[in-house]
Amino acid sequence: TPLGAPFSRHDLEQALTSESVDVTVYKLLLGRLYMKPHKNATLDAVETSLVDGMPKAQFGLLEQTRALMLWRHYSRHDDNPDLDMAPVWAAAIEQIVANLNGHHLSTDRAAQMYEVAEAAVEERRMTLVTALAIRDQDERYTVFDTTPAISDQ
C-alpha cells in the first residue's frame, strides 16, 4: 500500500505472510504485539480495563489508543463519570471502537468479555455515542478504512 493510502485489516493480515516486509509494524497494528504502559503512567480504572482487555481480543495499538482517546474525551465531557462501573464503560468503549474499525462486536459479546450486564453496556454505549456525537466512520476513533455502521451495533 502506498504511503498515505488507506489500509484495511485484511491488507495488514496479507502483509504478515509476505517475506519481503518487516512484520513488526504489522503485528503492532493488528494487536499481535503487547505493550505494557509505563510503570509511572496514571491510568484510571476504565483505562486500566481497556489496556488489559483489548490486547487479549487482538486489538492493535492504534485501536487501543483510539479507545483511550474516546474515554478521555468523554471524561472531559462528564467531570465525574462513575468509575465503579469501569468494566461496563470499557466494554461499551471497546464495542464502539471495534465496530468503527470493522470488527462487528455485539453488545452481548462485549458484555461477556468484561463479565458485565448487556443492558448496562448498551446504556453506556448510547451515553458515549450521544455525548460525543459519534457517527459512522468517525475519524476520531477509526484506524482502518472501513464502512461500519455505528447505528447497527
mmCIF file with all atom_site columns, C-alpha atoms in Angstrom:
data_model
loop_
_atom_site.group_PDB
_atom_site.id
_atom_site.type_symbol
_atom_site.label_atom_id
_atom_site.label_alt_id
_atom_site.label_comp_id
_atom_site.label_asym_id
_atom_site.label_entity_id
_atom_site.label_seq_id
_atom_site.pdbx_PDB_ins_code
_atom_site.Cartn_x
_atom_site.Cartn_y
_atom_site.Cartn_z
_atom_site.occupancy
_atom_site.B_iso_or_equiv
_atom_site.pdbx_formal_charge
_atom_site.auth_seq_id
_atom_site.auth_comp_id
_atom_site.auth_asym_id
_atom_site.auth_atom_id
_atom_site.pdbx_PDB_model_num
ATOM 1   C CA . THR A 1 1   ? 0.000   0.000   0.000  1.00 0.00 ? 1   THR A CA 1
ATOM 2   C CA . PRO A 1 2   ? 1.480   3.401   -0.948 1.00 0.00 ? 2   PRO A CA 1
ATOM 3   C CA . LEU A 1 3   ? 2.256   5.818   1.866  1.00 0.00 ? 3   LEU A CA 1
ATOM 4   C CA . GLY A 1 4   ? -0.789  7.810   2.844  1.00 0.00 ? 4   GLY A CA 1
ATOM 5   C CA . ALA A 1 5   ? -3.204  5.375   1.208  1.00 0.00 ? 5   ALA A CA 1
ATOM 6   C CA . PRO A 1 6   ? -5.990  3.943   3.362  1.00 0.00 ? 6   PRO A CA 1
ATOM 7   C CA . PHE A 1 7   ? -5.416  0.388   4.528  1.00 0.00 ? 7   PHE A CA 1
ATOM 8   C CA . SER A 1 8   ? -7.653  -2.311  5.823  1.00 0.00 ? 8   SER A CA 1
ATOM 9   C CA . ARG A 1 9   ? -7.231  -5.039  8.417  1.00 0.00 ? 9   ARG A CA 1
ATOM 10  C CA . HIS A 1 10  ? -7.224  -7.531  5.517  1.00 0.00 ? 10  HIS A CA 1
ATOM 11  C CA . ASP A 1 11  ? -4.300  -5.683  3.874  1.00 0.00 ? 11  ASP A CA 1
ATOM 12  C CA . LEU A 1 12  ? -2.326  -5.938  7.107  1.00 0.00 ? 12  LEU A CA 1
ATOM 13  C CA . GLU A 1 13  ? -3.107  -9.652  7.521  1.00 0.00 ? 13  GLU A CA 1
ATOM 14  C CA . GLN A 1 14  ? -1.882  -10.248 3.969  1.00 0.00 ? 14  GLN A CA 1
ATOM 15  C CA . ALA A 1 15  ? 1.331   -8.322  4.645  1.00 0.00 ? 15  ALA A CA 1
ATOM 16  C CA . LEU A 1 16  ? 2.117   -10.668 7.529  1.00 0.00 ? 16  LEU A CA 1
ATOM 17  C CA . THR A 1 17  ? 2.533   -13.513 5.030  1.00 0.00 ? 17  THR A CA 1
ATOM 18  C CA . SER A 1 18  ? 4.998   -11.564 2.891  1.00 0.00 ? 18  SER A CA 1
ATOM 19  C CA . GLU A 1 19  ? 8.665   -12.403 3.332  1.00 0.00 ? 19  GLU A CA 1
ATOM 20  C CA . SER A 1 20  ? 9.765   -9.024  2.000  1.00 0.00 ? 20  SER A CA 1
ATOM 21  C CA . VAL A 1 21  ? 8.483   -6.853  4.855  1.00 0.00 ? 21  VAL A CA 1
ATOM 22  C CA . ASP A 1 22  ? 9.396   -6.275  8.462  1.00 0.00 ? 22  ASP A CA 1
ATOM 23  C CA . VAL A 1 23  ? 6.298   -7.690  10.152 1.00 0.00 ? 23  VAL A CA 1
ATOM 24  C CA . THR A 1 24  ? 6.823   -5.917  13.484 1.00 0.00 ? 24  THR A CA 1
ATOM 25  C CA . VAL A 1 25  ? 4.791   -2.864  12.477 1.00 0.00 ? 25  VAL A CA 1
ATOM 26  C CA . TYR A 1 26  ? 2.001   -5.022  11.073 1.00 0.00 ? 26  TYR A CA 1
ATOM 27  C CA . LYS A 1 27  ? 1.899   -7.144  14.216 1.00 0.00 ? 27  LYS A CA 1
ATOM 28  C CA . LEU A 1 28  ? 1.707   -3.983  16.303 1.00 0.00 ? 28  LEU A CA 1
ATOM 29  C CA . LEU A 1 29  ? -1.223  -2.652  14.263 1.00 0.00 ? 29  LEU A CA 1
ATOM 30  C CA . LEU A 1 30  ? -3.062  -5.979  14.417 1.00 0.00 ? 30  LEU A CA 1
ATOM 31  C CA . GLY A 1 31  ? -2.680  -6.495  18.145 1.00 0.00 ? 31  GLY A CA 1
ATOM 32  C CA . ARG A 1 32  ? -0.171  -9.309  17.893 1.00 0.00 ? 32  ARG A CA 1
ATOM 33  C CA . LEU A 1 33  ? 2.401   -7.453  19.986 1.00 0.00 ? 33  LEU A CA 1
ATOM 34  C CA . TYR A 1 34  ? 1.539   -6.487  23.514 1.00 0.00 ? 34  TYR A CA 1
ATOM 35  C CA . MET A 1 35  ? 2.618   -3.218  25.011 1.00 0.00 ? 35  MET A CA 1
ATOM 36  C CA . LYS A 1 36  ? 2.594   -2.503  28.725 1.00 0.00 ? 36  LYS A CA 1
ATOM 37  C CA . PRO A 1 37  ? 2.091   1.074   29.882 1.00 0.00 ? 37  PRO A CA 1
ATOM 38  C CA . HIS A 1 38  ? 4.984   2.809   31.554 1.00 0.00 ? 38  HIS A CA 1
ATOM 39  C CA . LYS A 1 39  ? 5.022   1.921   35.248 1.00 0.00 ? 39  LYS A CA 1
ATOM 40  C CA . ASN A 1 40  ? 4.538   5.576   36.179 1.00 0.00 ? 40  ASN A CA 1
ATOM 41  C CA . ALA A 1 41  ? 1.589   6.070   33.827 1.00 0.00 ? 41  ALA A CA 1
ATOM 42  C CA . THR A 1 42  ? -1.513  7.317   35.560 1.00 0.00 ? 42  THR A CA 1
ATOM 43  C CA . LEU A 1 43  ? -4.447  5.348   34.257 1.00 0.00 ? 43  LEU A CA 1
ATOM 44  C CA . ASP A 1 44  ? -7.902  5.399   35.777 1.00 0.00 ? 44  ASP A CA 1
ATOM 45  C CA . ALA A 1 45  ? -9.930  2.210   36.247 1.00 0.00 ? 45  ALA A CA 1
ATOM 46  C CA . VAL A 1 46  ? -11.545 2.382   32.791 1.00 0.00 ? 46  VAL A CA 1
ATOM 47  C CA . GLU A 1 47  ? -8.206  2.921   31.052 1.00 0.00 ? 47  GLU A CA 1
ATOM 48  C CA . THR A 1 48  ? -6.681  0.049   33.010 1.00 0.00 ? 48  THR A CA 1
ATOM 49  C CA . SER A 1 49  ? -9.556  -2.216  31.943 1.00 0.00 ? 49  SER A CA 1
ATOM 50  C CA . LEU A 1 50  ? -9.041  -1.240  28.305 1.00 0.00 ? 50  LEU A CA 1
ATOM 51  C CA . VAL A 1 51  ? -5.259  -1.664  28.417 1.00 0.00 ? 51  VAL A CA 1
ATOM 52  C CA . ASP A 1 52  ? -5.685  -5.099  29.988 1.00 0.00 ? 52  ASP A CA 1
ATOM 53  C CA . GLY A 1 53  ? -8.632  -6.290  27.885 1.00 0.00 ? 53  GLY A CA 1
ATOM 54  C CA . MET A 1 54  ? -8.111  -5.029  24.343 1.00 0.00 ? 54  MET A CA 1
ATOM 55  C CA . PRO A 1 55  ? -4.827  -6.838  23.573 1.00 0.00 ? 55  PRO A CA 1
ATOM 56  C CA . LYS A 1 56  ? -6.439  -10.125 24.657 1.00 0.00 ? 56  LYS A CA 1
ATOM 57  C CA . ALA A 1 57  ? -9.004  -9.565  21.902 1.00 0.00 ? 57  ALA A CA 1
ATOM 58  C CA . GLN A 1 58  ? -6.151  -8.789  19.443 1.00 0.00 ? 58  GLN A CA 1
ATOM 59  C CA . PHE A 1 59  ? -6.802  -5.091  19.100 1.00 0.00 ? 59  PHE A CA 1
ATOM 60  C CA . GLY A 1 60  ? -3.797  -3.254  17.734 1.00 0.00 ? 60  GLY A CA 1
ATOM 61  C CA . LEU A 1 61  ? -2.015  -0.410  19.440 1.00 0.00 ? 61  LEU A CA 1
ATOM 62  C CA . LEU A 1 62  ? -3.737  2.232   17.312 1.00 0.00 ? 62  LEU A CA 1
ATOM 63  C CA . GLU A 1 63  ? -7.176  0.830   18.153 1.00 0.00 ? 63  GLU A CA 1
ATOM 64  C CA . GLN A 1 64  ? -6.234  0.762   21.832 1.00 0.00 ? 64  GLN A CA 1
ATOM 65  C CA . THR A 1 65  ? -5.094  4.366   21.560 1.00 0.00 ? 65  THR A CA 1
ATOM 66  C CA . ARG A 1 66  ? -8.399  5.342   19.926 1.00 0.00 ? 66  ARG A CA 1
ATOM 67  C CA . ALA A 1 67  ? -10.291 3.640   22.780 1.00 0.00 ? 67  ALA A CA 1
ATOM 68  C CA . LEU A 1 68  ? -8.275  5.541   25.391 1.00 0.00 ? 68  LEU A CA 1
ATOM 69  C CA . MET A 1 69  ? -8.806  8.766   23.462 1.00 0.00 ? 69  MET A CA 1
ATOM 70  C CA . LEU A 1 70  ? -12.571 8.146   23.346 1.00 0.00 ? 70  LEU A CA 1
ATOM 71  C CA . TRP A 1 71  ? -12.643 7.651   27.121 1.00 0.00 ? 71  TRP A CA 1
ATOM 72  C CA . ARG A 1 72  ? -10.554 10.767  27.771 1.00 0.00 ? 72  ARG A CA 1
ATOM 73  C CA . HIS A 1 73  ? -12.826 12.826  25.510 1.00 0.00 ? 73  HIS A CA 1
ATOM 74  C CA . TYR A 1 74  ? -15.830 11.579  27.458 1.00 0.00 ? 74  TYR A CA 1
ATOM 75  C CA . SER A 1 75  ? -14.107 12.144  30.812 1.00 0.00 ? 75  SER A CA 1
ATOM 76  C CA . ARG A 1 76  ? -13.650 15.803  29.863 1.00 0.00 ? 76  ARG A CA 1
ATOM 77  C CA . HIS A 1 77  ? -17.324 15.958  28.888 1.00 0.00 ? 77  HIS A CA 1
ATOM 78  C CA . ASP A 1 78  ? -18.529 14.360  32.150 1.00 0.00 ? 78  ASP A CA 1
ATOM 79  C CA . ASP A 1 79  ? -16.422 15.650  35.030 1.00 0.00 ? 79  ASP A CA 1
ATOM 80  C CA . ASN A 1 80  ? -17.383 12.784  37.315 1.00 0.00 ? 80  ASN A CA 1
ATOM 81  C CA . PRO A 1 81  ? -18.045 9.502   35.463 1.00 0.00 ? 81  PRO A CA 1
ATOM 82  C CA . ASP A 1 82  ? -18.850 6.524   37.693 1.00 0.00 ? 82  ASP A CA 1
ATOM 83  C CA . LEU A 1 83  ? -15.523 4.665   37.858 1.00 0.00 ? 83  LEU A CA 1
ATOM 84  C CA . ASP A 1 84  ? -17.153 1.920   39.914 1.00 0.00 ? 84  ASP A CA 1
ATOM 85  C CA . MET A 1 85  ? -18.636 0.866   36.583 1.00 0.00 ? 85  MET A CA 1
ATOM 86  C CA . ALA A 1 86  ? -15.222 0.718   34.859 1.00 0.00 ? 86  ALA A CA 1
ATOM 87  C CA . PRO A 1 87  ? -15.700 -2.711  33.227 1.00 0.00 ? 87  PRO A CA 1
ATOM 88  C CA . VAL A 1 88  ? -19.070 -1.589  31.827 1.00 0.00 ? 88  VAL A CA 1
ATOM 89  C CA . TRP A 1 89  ? -17.549 1.607   30.398 1.00 0.00 ? 89  TRP A CA 1
ATOM 90  C CA . ALA A 1 90  ? -14.634 -0.426  28.974 1.00 0.00 ? 90  ALA A CA 1
ATOM 91  C CA . ALA A 1 91  ? -16.992 -2.917  27.311 1.00 0.00 ? 91  ALA A CA 1
ATOM 92  C CA . ALA A 1 92  ? -19.009 -0.080  25.747 1.00 0.00 ? 92  ALA A CA 1
ATOM 93  C CA . ILE A 1 93  ? -15.883 1.703   24.517 1.00 0.00 ? 93  ILE A CA 1
ATOM 94  C CA . GLU A 1 94  ? -14.393 -1.492  23.128 1.00 0.00 ? 94  GLU A CA 1
ATOM 95  C CA . GLN A 1 95  ? -17.648 -2.214  21.293 1.00 0.00 ? 95  GLN A CA 1
ATOM 96  C CA . ILE A 1 96  ? -17.729 1.256   19.733 1.00 0.00 ? 96  ILE A CA 1
ATOM 97  C CA . VAL A 1 97  ? -14.080 1.179   18.648 1.00 0.00 ? 97  VAL A CA 1
ATOM 98  C CA . ALA A 1 98  ? -14.402 -2.412  17.410 1.00 0.00 ? 98  ALA A CA 1
ATOM 99  C CA . ASN A 1 99  ? -17.433 -1.634  15.284 1.00 0.00 ? 99  ASN A CA 1
ATOM 100 C CA . LEU A 1 100 ? -15.975 1.580   13.907 1.00 0.00 ? 100 LEU A CA 1
ATOM 101 C CA . ASN A 1 101 ? -12.947 -0.438  12.808 1.00 0.00 ? 101 ASN A CA 1
ATOM 102 C CA . GLY A 1 102 ? -14.849 -3.285  11.179 1.00 0.00 ? 102 GLY A CA 1
ATOM 103 C CA . HIS A 1 103 ? -14.793 -5.916  13.942 1.00 0.00 ? 103 HIS A CA 1
ATOM 104 C CA . HIS A 1 104 ? -18.608 -6.168  14.395 1.00 0.00 ? 104 HIS A CA 1
ATOM 105 C CA . LEU A 1 105 ? -18.596 -6.740  18.147 1.00 0.00 ? 105 LEU A CA 1
ATOM 106 C CA . SER A 1 106 ? -22.100 -7.277  19.566 1.00 0.00 ? 106 SER A CA 1
ATOM 107 C CA . THR A 1 107 ? -23.261 -5.798  22.851 1.00 0.00 ? 107 THR A CA 1
ATOM 108 C CA . ASP A 1 108 ? -23.747 -9.318  24.183 1.00 0.00 ? 108 ASP A CA 1
ATOM 109 C CA . ARG A 1 109 ? -20.187 -10.360 23.309 1.00 0.00 ? 109 ARG A CA 1
ATOM 110 C CA . ALA A 1 110 ? -18.684 -7.139  24.735 1.00 0.00 ? 110 ALA A CA 1
ATOM 111 C CA . ALA A 1 111 ? -20.600 -7.710  27.975 1.00 0.00 ? 111 ALA A CA 1
ATOM 112 C CA . GLN A 1 112 ? -19.359 -11.314 28.152 1.00 0.00 ? 112 GLN A CA 1
ATOM 113 C CA . MET A 1 113 ? -15.743 -10.256 27.627 1.00 0.00 ? 113 MET A CA 1
ATOM 114 C CA . TYR A 1 114 ? -15.895 -7.911  30.618 1.00 0.00 ? 114 TYR A CA 1
ATOM 115 C CA . GLU A 1 115 ? -18.314 -10.077 32.628 1.00 0.00 ? 115 GLU A CA 1
ATOM 116 C CA . VAL A 1 116 ? -20.947 -7.360  32.961 1.00 0.00 ? 116 VAL A CA 1
ATOM 117 C CA . ALA A 1 117 ? -24.643 -6.971  32.139 1.00 0.00 ? 117 ALA A CA 1
ATOM 118 C CA . GLU A 1 118 ? -25.549 -6.473  28.499 1.00 0.00 ? 118 GLU A CA 1
ATOM 119 C CA . ALA A 1 119 ? -28.156 -3.798  29.336 1.00 0.00 ? 119 ALA A CA 1
ATOM 120 C CA . ALA A 1 120 ? -25.549 -1.774  31.240 1.00 0.00 ? 120 ALA A CA 1
ATOM 121 C CA . VAL A 1 121 ? -23.138 -1.922  28.272 1.00 0.00 ? 121 VAL A CA 1
ATOM 122 C CA . GLU A 1 122 ? -25.874 -0.794  25.878 1.00 0.00 ? 122 GLU A CA 1
ATOM 123 C CA . GLU A 1 123 ? -26.798 2.091   28.182 1.00 0.00 ? 123 GLU A CA 1
ATOM 124 C CA . ARG A 1 124 ? -23.168 3.290   28.429 1.00 0.00 ? 124 ARG A CA 1
ATOM 125 C CA . ARG A 1 125 ? -22.644 2.832   24.681 1.00 0.00 ? 125 ARG A CA 1
ATOM 126 C CA . MET A 1 126 ? -25.625 5.079   23.954 1.00 0.00 ? 126 MET A CA 1
ATOM 127 C CA . THR A 1 127 ? -24.382 7.606   26.532 1.00 0.00 ? 127 THR A CA 1
ATOM 128 C CA . LEU A 1 128 ? -20.970 7.752   24.825 1.00 0.00 ? 128 LEU A CA 1
ATOM 129 C CA . VAL A 1 129 ? -22.382 7.916   21.281 1.00 0.00 ? 129 VAL A CA 1
ATOM 130 C CA . THR A 1 130 ? -24.758 10.734  22.239 1.00 0.00 ? 130 THR A CA 1
ATOM 131 C CA . ALA A 1 131 ? -22.376 12.751  24.419 1.00 0.00 ? 131 ALA A CA 1
ATOM 132 C CA . LEU A 1 132 ? -19.521 12.639  21.900 1.00 0.00 ? 132 LEU A CA 1
ATOM 133 C CA . ALA A 1 133 ? -21.748 12.763  18.796 1.00 0.00 ? 133 ALA A CA 1
ATOM 134 C CA . ILE A 1 134 ? -20.033 9.638   17.452 1.00 0.00 ? 134 ILE A CA 1
ATOM 135 C CA . ARG A 1 135 ? -21.096 8.905   13.902 1.00 0.00 ? 135 ARG A CA 1
ATOM 136 C CA . ASP A 1 136 ? -20.418 6.268   11.262 1.00 0.00 ? 136 ASP A CA 1
ATOM 137 C CA . GLN A 1 137 ? -16.784 6.335   10.117 1.00 0.00 ? 137 GLN A CA 1
ATOM 138 C CA . ASP A 1 138 ? -15.884 8.785   12.881 1.00 0.00 ? 138 ASP A CA 1
ATOM 139 C CA . GLU A 1 139 ? -12.262 9.637   12.129 1.00 0.00 ? 139 GLU A CA 1
ATOM 140 C CA . ARG A 1 140 ? -11.524 10.413  15.772 1.00 0.00 ? 140 ARG A CA 1
ATOM 141 C CA . TYR A 1 141 ? -11.835 6.739   16.677 1.00 0.00 ? 141 TYR A CA 1
ATOM 142 C CA . THR A 1 142 ? -11.238 4.927   13.368 1.00 0.00 ? 142 THR A CA 1
ATOM 143 C CA . VAL A 1 143 ? -7.945  3.353   12.349 1.00 0.00 ? 143 VAL A CA 1
ATOM 144 C CA . PHE A 1 144 ? -8.838  1.203   9.376  1.00 0.00 ? 144 PHE A CA 1
ATOM 145 C CA . ASP A 1 145 ? -10.533 2.152   6.120  1.00 0.00 ? 145 ASP A CA 1
ATOM 146 C CA . THR A 1 146 ? -13.933 0.523   6.735  1.00 0.00 ? 146 THR A CA 1
ATOM 147 C CA . THR A 1 147 ? -17.587 1.285   6.202  1.00 0.00 ? 147 THR A CA 1
ATOM 148 C CA . PRO A 1 148 ? -19.104 0.411   9.577  1.00 0.00 ? 148 PRO A CA 1
ATOM 149 C CA . ALA A 1 149 ? -22.498 1.490   10.816 1.00 0.00 ? 149 ALA A CA 1
ATOM 150 C CA . ILE A 1 150 ? -22.430 2.780   14.402 1.00 0.00 ? 150 ILE A CA 1
ATOM 151 C CA . SER A 1 151 ? -26.212 2.675   14.452 1.00 0.00 ? 151 SER A CA 1
ATOM 152 C CA . ASP A 1 152 ? -26.193 -1.096  13.753 1.00 0.00 ? 152 ASP A CA 1
ATOM 153 C CA . GLN A 1 153 ? -24.214 -2.014  16.846 1.00 0.00 ? 153 GLN A CA 1
#
